[in-house]
Amino acid sequence: MRHYAPGSPDRKGLQEAIAAMRKELPFEVPIVIDGKEVKTGQLAKQLIPSDHKQHLCTYHEATPEVVSQAIEGALKAKSNWEAMAWHDRASIFLKAADLVSGKYRYKLMAATILGQGKNAWQAEIDAAAELADFLRFGVKYVEELYSQQPPKNAPGIWNRVEYRALEGFVLAVSPFNFTAIGGNLPGAPALVGNVVVWKPSPAATYSNYLIHQIFTEAGMPPGVIQFVPGPPPEVVAQAISHPEFAALHFTGSTFVFKKLWKDIAANLDKYRGYPRIVGETGGKNFHLIHPSADVTNAVTQSVRAAFEYQGQKCSALSRLYVPSSLWNAGFKDQLLQRISSITVGSPEDFKHFMGPVIGKPAFDKIIGYIEKAKQAGGEILIGGTGDDSTGYYVQPTVILTKDPKSITLVEEIFGPVLTVYVYEDADYEKTAHLIDTTTSYALTGAIFSSDRSALIQATNILRNAAGNVYYNEKCTGAVVGQQPFGGGRGSGTNDKAGSINLFYRFVSPRSIKEGFIGLEEHTYPSNLV
């Protein structure tokens, strides 16, 4: 992790990379199939969300013919890739990690800042640190996976397990909000020998293209990861209709994921086997504050969790439950004071804590939810406005509601909107049950208390309400190798990115038993008389 402090070489390097990228844009991004650029002439744009009159790149959209070529090319590359010695595959990913953290660090960050609206800190923890961690820890986890072998061999017998790649190809569908996820969704299946058709998010096309170039420079053979930007519904539908479709690795909306699951089920008779479905979708994440909590810490953690990267993290805080004793004794005042100090503006200006939301549809959706909350009787304590004249900027917003099932406590917004529900101190247990039953999501949550029994009580009640739970820490910021990430219910399949668990989903184990001593008799000892 680097800090980009004023006057530091890192800040200077990043600013120079942004300036250089500004001079050269818009870039042209091709489809990449079998290591060759493909240009269809059907062009779309990735806008700069902080300055939407400009676009970062134009990219060629895949046609049905091109998608077919990508699938067939991947399948042709499969046998050599999965047969490659493990240490050689690992070397490619370790080199890619070094390229990410070194040679391409500032360029990747600049693409993330301009194209996805992240400030320097958020770009660092994503495009540089987390992406490199995914690659390096991935190698460590796969080494551990391959080392898991039968503990017992009978006399004259050798048992072993081969962790085969899946039969067919993997479809990776990545989101806009994390450049690192763009690398991990195709990278994790490829690391264990799979070939991948990668459909990047339209709003992260350029940073994801840079990742593909890094994989190529690191030695990834042509065809192993096919880079296929294009219209999401058409590209994905064609891929999951193919008989050799073996797995979906997805991050995106719950609605889309459920639809894809249904579509895959409808295609089941077409496939060789049962496709693996791995997905992380949405969240309606909570902070539960106990009366014993440290107020300053709870406030500060809540501000970061709700408003870093404009609330556009799957793990972002959107539900805050505060006891009345703390709310009226300084929590509210501290919360509003801290939020009032947040500036919103271009992420190229290092002073801003918040930047733009990703695009016009997101801007309209967020403002629409704020209006719905007002109409339902919610009180806007701060923010509640936006300006899309230059970029898609929404002010950090806090809504106070007396309705525990109000729309902004139930539905995912994916923006800088925090809804507060104040409960009576005696209702701590009741409030924990309320949190558990309010939404269909179960991704992240945090409990703030200096009372260990209160932490345990809420943790047990909320056992299935979050896949990642934090004590006296914000509900965002899972770190690869430290907090495996994922949730259940409507939030996904909880296969835990950033852990060994994910890799089990992209292998098909084969048990091998070898006998060294031949069998001389067919009868059993029990047959003797």
XYZ file of C-alpha atoms in Angstrom:
529
model
C 0.000 0.000 0.000
C 1.207 3.462 -0.920
C -0.174 6.688 0.524
C 0.335 9.358 -2.193
C 1.113 12.065 0.338
C 1.784 15.615 -0.878
C 5.239 15.899 -2.412
C 5.783 12.142 -2.536
C 7.261 10.413 -5.603
C 4.126 8.280 -5.790
C 1.820 11.286 -6.042
C 4.065 12.823 -8.696
C 4.158 9.577 -10.669
C 0.404 9.151 -10.535
C -0.275 12.744 -11.545
C 2.072 12.370 -14.506
C 0.296 9.163 -15.556
C -3.105 10.877 -15.405
C -1.805 13.836 -17.409
C -0.293 11.552 -20.030
C -3.520 9.591 -20.333
C -5.504 12.813 -20.645
C -3.334 13.881 -23.581
C -3.782 10.615 -25.444
C -7.464 9.894 -24.930
C -9.771 8.684 -26.325
C -8.176 5.297 -26.758
C -9.394 2.639 -29.150
C -9.969 -0.745 -27.526
C -10.261 -3.842 -29.720
C -11.643 -7.263 -28.994
C -8.755 -9.683 -28.439
C -9.197 -13.242 -29.689
C -6.366 -15.772 -29.822
C -3.932 -12.951 -29.158
C -5.072 -10.935 -32.188
C -6.958 -7.654 -32.245
C -10.425 -7.794 -33.766
C -12.215 -4.621 -34.822
C -15.850 -4.964 -35.795
C -16.544 -1.287 -36.403
C -19.510 -1.445 -34.060
C -18.291 1.143 -31.560
C -19.395 2.149 -28.085
C -17.891 4.664 -25.655
C -16.678 4.530 -22.079
C -17.442 7.984 -20.728
C -15.423 9.795 -18.083
C -17.983 10.082 -15.253
C -16.390 13.207 -13.774
C -16.463 14.945 -17.171
C -19.071 13.205 -19.290
C -18.540 15.361 -22.360
C -15.343 13.367 -22.848
C -14.814 9.664 -23.154
C -11.847 7.589 -22.093
C -12.095 5.119 -24.941
C -14.144 3.787 -27.788
C -14.344 0.028 -27.894
C -15.350 -2.448 -30.547
C -18.369 -4.538 -29.667
C -18.368 -8.239 -30.371
C -20.826 -9.559 -32.939
C -22.310 -13.070 -32.687
C -19.697 -14.286 -35.175
C -16.898 -12.856 -33.058
C -18.279 -14.396 -29.858
C -18.319 -17.769 -31.615
C -14.701 -17.277 -32.655
C -13.772 -16.421 -29.092
C -15.381 -19.562 -27.703
C -13.893 -21.860 -30.335
C -10.469 -20.280 -29.970
C -10.541 -20.735 -26.209
C -11.502 -24.370 -26.558
C -8.591 -24.945 -28.961
C -6.192 -23.409 -26.440
C -7.519 -25.536 -23.606
C -5.525 -28.750 -23.940
C -2.113 -27.087 -23.974
C -3.014 -24.685 -21.177
C -4.338 -27.239 -18.722
C -1.423 -29.557 -19.535
C 1.132 -26.832 -18.800
C 3.179 -27.591 -15.685
C 1.803 -25.857 -12.599
C 4.995 -23.940 -11.891
C 4.888 -22.469 -15.400
C 1.273 -21.332 -15.037
C 2.097 -19.908 -11.626
C 5.058 -17.977 -13.025
C 2.793 -16.157 -15.478
C 0.513 -14.947 -12.685
C 3.383 -13.962 -10.409
C 4.942 -11.960 -13.220
C 1.575 -10.307 -13.886
C 1.416 -9.321 -10.212
C 4.847 -7.711 -10.452
C 3.790 -5.814 -13.574
C 0.649 -4.580 -11.802
C 2.485 -3.442 -8.694
C 5.423 -1.998 -10.611
C 5.580 -1.092 -14.293
C 1.845 -0.530 -14.804
C 0.809 0.633 -11.327
C 0.225 4.299 -12.128
C -1.252 3.602 -15.568
C -3.804 1.157 -14.168
C -4.651 3.617 -11.424
C -5.007 6.485 -13.898
C -7.420 4.423 -15.992
C -9.415 3.612 -12.854
C -9.467 7.251 -11.712
C -10.569 8.621 -15.087
C -12.810 5.799 -16.234
C -14.390 4.622 -12.988
C -14.273 7.779 -10.890
C -12.107 6.566 -8.001
C -9.867 8.899 -6.048
C -6.183 8.066 -5.614
C -6.652 6.132 -2.364
C -9.478 4.011 -3.703
C -7.613 3.385 -6.964
C -4.521 2.300 -5.023
C -6.317 -0.207 -2.817
C -8.138 -1.589 -5.862
C -6.215 -1.444 -9.130
C -2.749 -1.794 -7.590
C -2.876 -3.515 -4.195
C -5.894 -5.817 -4.435
C -5.259 -6.918 -8.002
C -1.669 -7.861 -7.178
C -2.891 -9.634 -4.039
C -5.442 -11.660 -5.995
C -2.692 -12.850 -8.321
C -0.084 -13.642 -5.672
C -2.379 -15.164 -3.077
C -4.090 -17.092 -5.864
C -0.832 -18.905 -6.558
C -0.430 -19.652 -2.852
C -3.959 -21.009 -2.560
C -3.680 -23.208 -5.640
C -0.424 -24.639 -4.322
C -2.308 -25.553 -1.149
C -5.183 -26.994 -3.177
C -2.934 -29.223 -5.273
C -1.136 -30.424 -2.136
C -4.354 -31.808 -0.652
C -3.851 -35.504 -1.292
C -5.203 -38.686 0.301
C -3.572 -39.234 3.707
C -3.538 -43.030 3.473
C -2.034 -45.550 1.065
C -2.676 -49.249 1.647
C 0.288 -51.600 1.148
C 1.156 -51.765 -2.548
C -1.174 -48.880 -3.423
C -0.549 -45.218 -4.288
C -3.537 -42.854 -4.141
C -3.589 -39.346 -5.524
C -6.019 -36.654 -6.669
C -5.730 -34.688 -9.877
C -7.465 -31.304 -9.814
C -8.589 -31.024 -13.408
C -9.826 -27.897 -15.118
C -13.527 -27.939 -15.936
C -14.618 -29.511 -19.196
C -15.451 -26.620 -21.516
C -14.946 -22.879 -21.025
C -15.668 -20.409 -18.252
C -17.608 -17.200 -18.871
C -16.381 -14.288 -16.720
C -18.692 -11.273 -16.428
C -17.003 -8.491 -14.477
C -18.340 -5.240 -12.938
C -17.362 -1.586 -13.227
C -16.618 -0.885 -9.594
C -13.427 -2.853 -9.012
C -10.599 -3.084 -11.493
C -9.194 -5.888 -9.347
C -12.355 -7.950 -9.770
C -11.960 -7.438 -13.503
C -8.648 -9.276 -13.216
C -9.761 -11.916 -10.736
C -12.917 -13.106 -12.466
C -11.060 -14.445 -15.527
C -7.771 -14.925 -13.669
C -8.884 -17.307 -10.916
C -10.399 -19.925 -13.268
C -7.432 -19.608 -15.661
C -4.942 -20.189 -12.843
C -6.266 -23.736 -12.350
C -6.139 -24.531 -16.066
C -9.431 -23.271 -17.428
C -9.906 -21.186 -20.553
C -12.071 -18.094 -20.209
C -14.274 -15.840 -22.300
C -14.172 -12.499 -20.490
C -16.983 -9.970 -20.932
C -15.835 -6.770 -19.161
C -18.162 -4.052 -17.912
C -18.719 -1.273 -20.458
C -17.878 1.252 -17.727
C -14.501 -0.378 -16.956
C -13.449 -1.352 -20.462
C -10.143 0.492 -20.626
C -8.720 -0.558 -17.256
C -9.766 -4.140 -17.989
C -8.102 -3.994 -21.404
C -4.888 -2.924 -19.681
C -5.172 -5.979 -17.417
C -5.516 -8.202 -20.466
C -2.399 -6.612 -21.941
C -0.569 -7.271 -18.665
C -1.567 -10.937 -18.754
C -0.240 -11.112 -22.318
C 3.058 -9.460 -21.402
C 3.376 -11.862 -18.466
C 3.271 -14.793 -20.886
C -0.371 -15.855 -21.012
C -0.760 -17.970 -24.157
C -3.141 -16.680 -26.844
C -6.715 -17.881 -26.454
C -6.577 -18.712 -22.746
C -8.376 -15.494 -21.782
C -10.413 -14.008 -24.641
C -11.224 -10.306 -24.170
C -14.739 -9.796 -25.507
C -16.349 -6.400 -24.840
C -19.814 -5.983 -26.254
C -23.490 -5.661 -25.460
C -23.852 -7.621 -22.199
C -27.198 -9.388 -22.764
C -26.276 -10.617 -26.242
C -22.716 -11.732 -25.463
C -23.692 -13.505 -22.262
C -26.775 -15.181 -23.755
C -24.729 -16.598 -26.614
C -22.020 -17.894 -24.316
C -24.342 -19.659 -21.885
C -26.181 -21.271 -24.802
C -23.055 -23.053 -26.004
C -22.800 -26.806 -25.311
C -19.260 -26.378 -23.937
C -20.275 -23.762 -21.355
C -18.818 -25.022 -18.065
C -19.056 -22.204 -15.529
C -20.156 -18.648 -14.883
C -17.974 -16.343 -12.786
C -20.055 -13.236 -12.197
C -20.134 -10.012 -10.241
C -23.061 -7.672 -10.822
C -26.687 -7.098 -9.949
C -28.888 -9.614 -8.177
C -31.573 -9.224 -10.834
C -29.203 -10.116 -13.671
C -27.634 -12.994 -11.751
C -31.006 -14.573 -11.024
C -31.979 -14.258 -14.673
C -28.753 -15.905 -15.790
C -29.287 -18.744 -13.313
C -32.743 -19.346 -14.794
C -31.392 -19.174 -18.339
C -28.633 -21.650 -17.533
C -31.181 -24.011 -15.995
C -33.311 -23.740 -19.130
C -30.282 -24.727 -21.226
C -29.313 -27.660 -19.046
C -30.020 -30.343 -21.654
C -27.569 -28.663 -24.033
C -24.540 -29.008 -21.785
C -22.040 -31.804 -21.281
C -22.404 -31.477 -17.527
C -23.822 -29.270 -14.804
C -22.274 -25.789 -15.065
C -20.764 -24.226 -11.981
C -22.385 -20.905 -11.083
C -20.321 -18.539 -8.956
C -21.630 -15.058 -8.285
C -21.338 -12.074 -5.983
C -24.183 -9.627 -6.419
C -25.581 -6.896 -4.204
C -25.764 -5.890 -0.596
C -27.849 -3.871 1.822
C -25.196 -3.672 4.462
C -25.637 -2.603 8.066
C -23.921 -1.103 11.068
C -25.540 -1.999 14.380
C -24.436 0.342 17.158
C -24.753 -0.891 20.748
C -25.172 1.637 23.588
C -21.675 0.704 24.826
C -19.997 1.603 21.520
C -17.223 4.174 21.155
C -19.114 6.964 19.414
C -16.213 8.590 17.586
C -15.048 5.287 16.147
C -18.572 4.219 15.156
C -19.228 7.556 13.451
C -15.921 7.648 11.608
C -16.181 4.049 10.447
C -19.754 4.656 9.288
C -18.803 7.727 7.246
C -16.087 5.830 5.461
C -18.220 2.756 4.893
C -21.135 4.717 3.457
C -19.378 7.312 1.330
C -15.993 6.038 0.150
C -16.180 5.507 -3.599
C -19.575 7.188 -3.513
C -21.223 4.137 -1.945
C -20.592 2.098 -5.096
C -19.170 -0.930 -3.362
C -21.177 -4.103 -2.932
C -20.136 -3.917 0.712
C -21.002 -0.226 1.230
C -22.946 0.774 4.321
C -26.532 1.847 3.659
C -28.342 0.919 6.914
C -27.300 2.462 10.225
C -29.040 1.457 13.463
C -28.234 3.718 16.428
C -29.572 3.623 20.015
C -31.440 6.760 21.031
C -29.125 7.416 23.987
C -26.113 7.782 21.677
C -27.978 9.451 18.822
C -29.152 12.273 21.070
C -25.890 12.571 22.991
C -23.539 13.414 20.165
C -23.685 10.649 17.556
C -25.971 12.628 15.243
C -23.951 15.806 15.610
C -20.624 14.070 14.985
C -22.040 12.219 11.984
C -23.369 15.352 10.307
C -20.269 17.340 11.162
C -17.978 14.813 9.537
C -20.161 14.466 6.449
C -20.390 18.235 6.046
C -16.602 18.309 5.672
C -16.676 15.909 2.695
C -15.967 17.564 -0.630
C -17.290 16.132 -3.875
C -15.464 16.697 -7.132
C -13.102 15.382 -9.773
C -10.999 12.474 -8.500
C -8.056 14.035 -10.318
C -8.089 16.666 -7.563
C -6.560 14.850 -4.602
C -8.433 16.864 -1.973
C -11.822 15.293 -2.739
C -13.022 12.376 -0.630
C -15.860 11.678 -3.073
C -16.070 11.725 -6.846
C -18.790 11.014 -9.403
C -21.136 8.072 -9.598
C -20.524 5.894 -12.611
C -23.084 7.223 -15.101
C -26.411 8.781 -15.927
C -28.546 5.711 -15.095
C -26.876 5.473 -11.677
C -27.315 9.208 -11.053
C -31.014 9.096 -11.935
C -31.598 5.975 -9.832
C -29.949 7.470 -6.743
C -31.782 10.797 -6.993
C -34.985 8.857 -7.593
C -34.553 6.874 -4.370
C -33.928 10.052 -2.407
C -37.179 11.475 -3.745
C -39.041 8.278 -2.876
C -37.685 8.468 0.660
C -38.901 12.063 0.993
C -42.345 11.119 -0.256
C -42.496 8.293 2.287
C -41.797 10.681 5.156
C -38.033 10.340 5.452
C -36.131 13.345 6.768
C -33.086 14.462 4.787
C -30.515 15.402 7.413
C -27.800 16.333 4.945
C -27.271 16.146 1.180
C -30.138 14.917 -0.944
C -29.060 16.728 -4.101
C -27.017 16.068 -7.204
C -25.571 17.842 -10.213
C -25.013 16.109 -13.536
C -24.182 19.179 -15.611
C -20.471 18.324 -15.892
C -20.065 15.012 -14.099
C -22.437 12.699 -12.277
C -22.098 14.096 -8.766
C -24.380 13.232 -5.854
C -23.891 14.812 -2.448
C -23.416 12.461 0.516
C -26.921 11.971 1.856
C -28.301 10.894 5.223
C -31.976 10.016 5.607
C -33.572 9.619 9.021
C -36.592 7.320 9.046
C -39.037 6.095 11.661
C -40.215 3.286 9.397
C -37.986 0.221 9.866
C -39.100 -1.118 6.487
C -38.782 2.123 4.526
C -37.695 1.771 0.914
C -34.127 2.956 1.475
C -33.667 0.414 4.277
C -34.876 -2.421 2.069
C -33.748 -1.868 -1.531
C -30.199 -1.557 -2.805
C -29.349 1.917 -4.109
C -25.607 1.650 -4.904
C -24.847 5.266 -4.179
C -23.910 7.695 -1.383
C -27.157 7.356 0.570
C -27.225 6.297 4.222
C -30.483 5.669 6.049
C -30.547 5.920 9.841
C -33.017 4.169 12.109
C -32.917 5.160 15.787
C -33.995 2.426 18.204
C -34.697 2.456 21.921
C -31.768 1.162 23.949
C -33.826 -1.660 25.442
C -34.606 -2.927 21.926
C -31.067 -3.993 20.965
C -32.021 -7.663 20.562
C -35.231 -6.742 18.755
C -33.260 -4.488 16.410
C -30.848 -7.287 15.570
C -33.815 -9.457 14.546
C -35.138 -6.499 12.539
C -31.865 -6.215 10.626
C -31.993 -9.929 9.861
C -35.465 -9.767 8.347
C -35.506 -6.402 6.557
C -33.827 -7.215 3.235
C -33.125 -10.122 0.926
C -29.386 -9.457 1.010
C -26.704 -10.920 3.270
C -23.310 -9.552 2.277
C -21.630 -7.497 5.011
C -22.395 -5.987 8.375
C -20.678 -4.518 11.417
C -21.443 -4.505 15.133
C -20.044 -1.763 17.353
C -19.861 -2.512 21.069
C -17.417 -2.586 23.954
C -19.560 -5.281 25.556
C -18.430 -8.723 24.405
C -21.750 -10.329 25.311
C -23.559 -7.827 23.082
C -21.251 -8.692 20.182
C -21.917 -12.383 20.677
C -25.668 -11.898 21.020
C -25.964 -9.899 17.787
C -23.582 -12.199 15.936
C -25.750 -15.216 16.758
C -28.974 -13.487 15.784
C -27.368 -12.263 12.547
C -25.685 -15.580 11.754
C -27.102 -15.680 8.214
C -27.474 -11.935 7.647
C -23.938 -11.356 6.404
C -21.081 -13.362 4.922
C -18.575 -10.847 6.285
C -19.083 -9.501 9.812
C -16.896 -6.881 11.464
C -16.532 -5.966 15.145
C -15.874 -2.254 15.745
C -14.685 -1.938 12.137
C -16.507 -0.703 9.048
C -18.351 -3.171 6.833
C -16.180 -2.430 3.777
C -12.570 -3.122 2.898
C -12.127 -6.900 2.901
C -8.463 -7.687 2.208
C -7.299 -10.652 0.134
C -5.649 -13.195 2.407
C -7.256 -11.681 5.501
C -11.039 -11.498 5.078
C -12.353 -13.871 2.369
C -15.234 -12.020 0.741
C -18.770 -13.053 -0.158
C -22.298 -13.341 1.146
C -25.378 -15.485 0.896
C -29.118 -15.058 0.377
C -29.652 -12.540 -2.429
C -26.018 -11.419 -2.268
C -24.521 -14.408 -4.049
C -23.140 -17.901 -3.736
C -20.662 -17.005 -0.938
C -17.718 -18.737 -2.598
C -15.287 -16.357 -0.895
C -13.061 -14.483 -3.309
C -9.602 -14.021 -1.865
C -9.476 -17.530 -0.389
C -8.781 -21.117 -1.367
C -12.529 -21.780 -1.340
C -13.028 -20.020 -4.679
C -10.654 -22.322 -6.529
C -12.568 -25.469 -5.583
C -15.404 -24.159 -7.751
C -13.290 -24.207 -10.919
C -11.740 -27.659 -10.670
C -13.113 -31.155 -11.172
C -11.131 -33.599 -9.016
C -10.199 -37.012 -10.352
C -9.147 -39.723 -7.897
C -6.418 -42.055 -9.108
C -5.574 -45.376 -7.466
C -2.494 -47.232 -8.673
C -1.685 -50.791 -7.665
C 1.940 -51.957 -7.571
C 1.321 -55.605 -6.666
C -0.902 -57.785 -8.829
C -3.918 -59.729 -7.529
C -3.468 -63.511 -7.671
C -6.768 -64.808 -6.290
C -10.326 -63.671 -6.931
C -11.781 -65.295 -3.786
C -12.105 -63.514 -0.443
C -10.433 -64.762 2.720
C -13.914 -65.167 4.151
C -14.642 -67.758 1.459
C -12.140 -70.161 2.988
C -13.503 -73.149 4.920
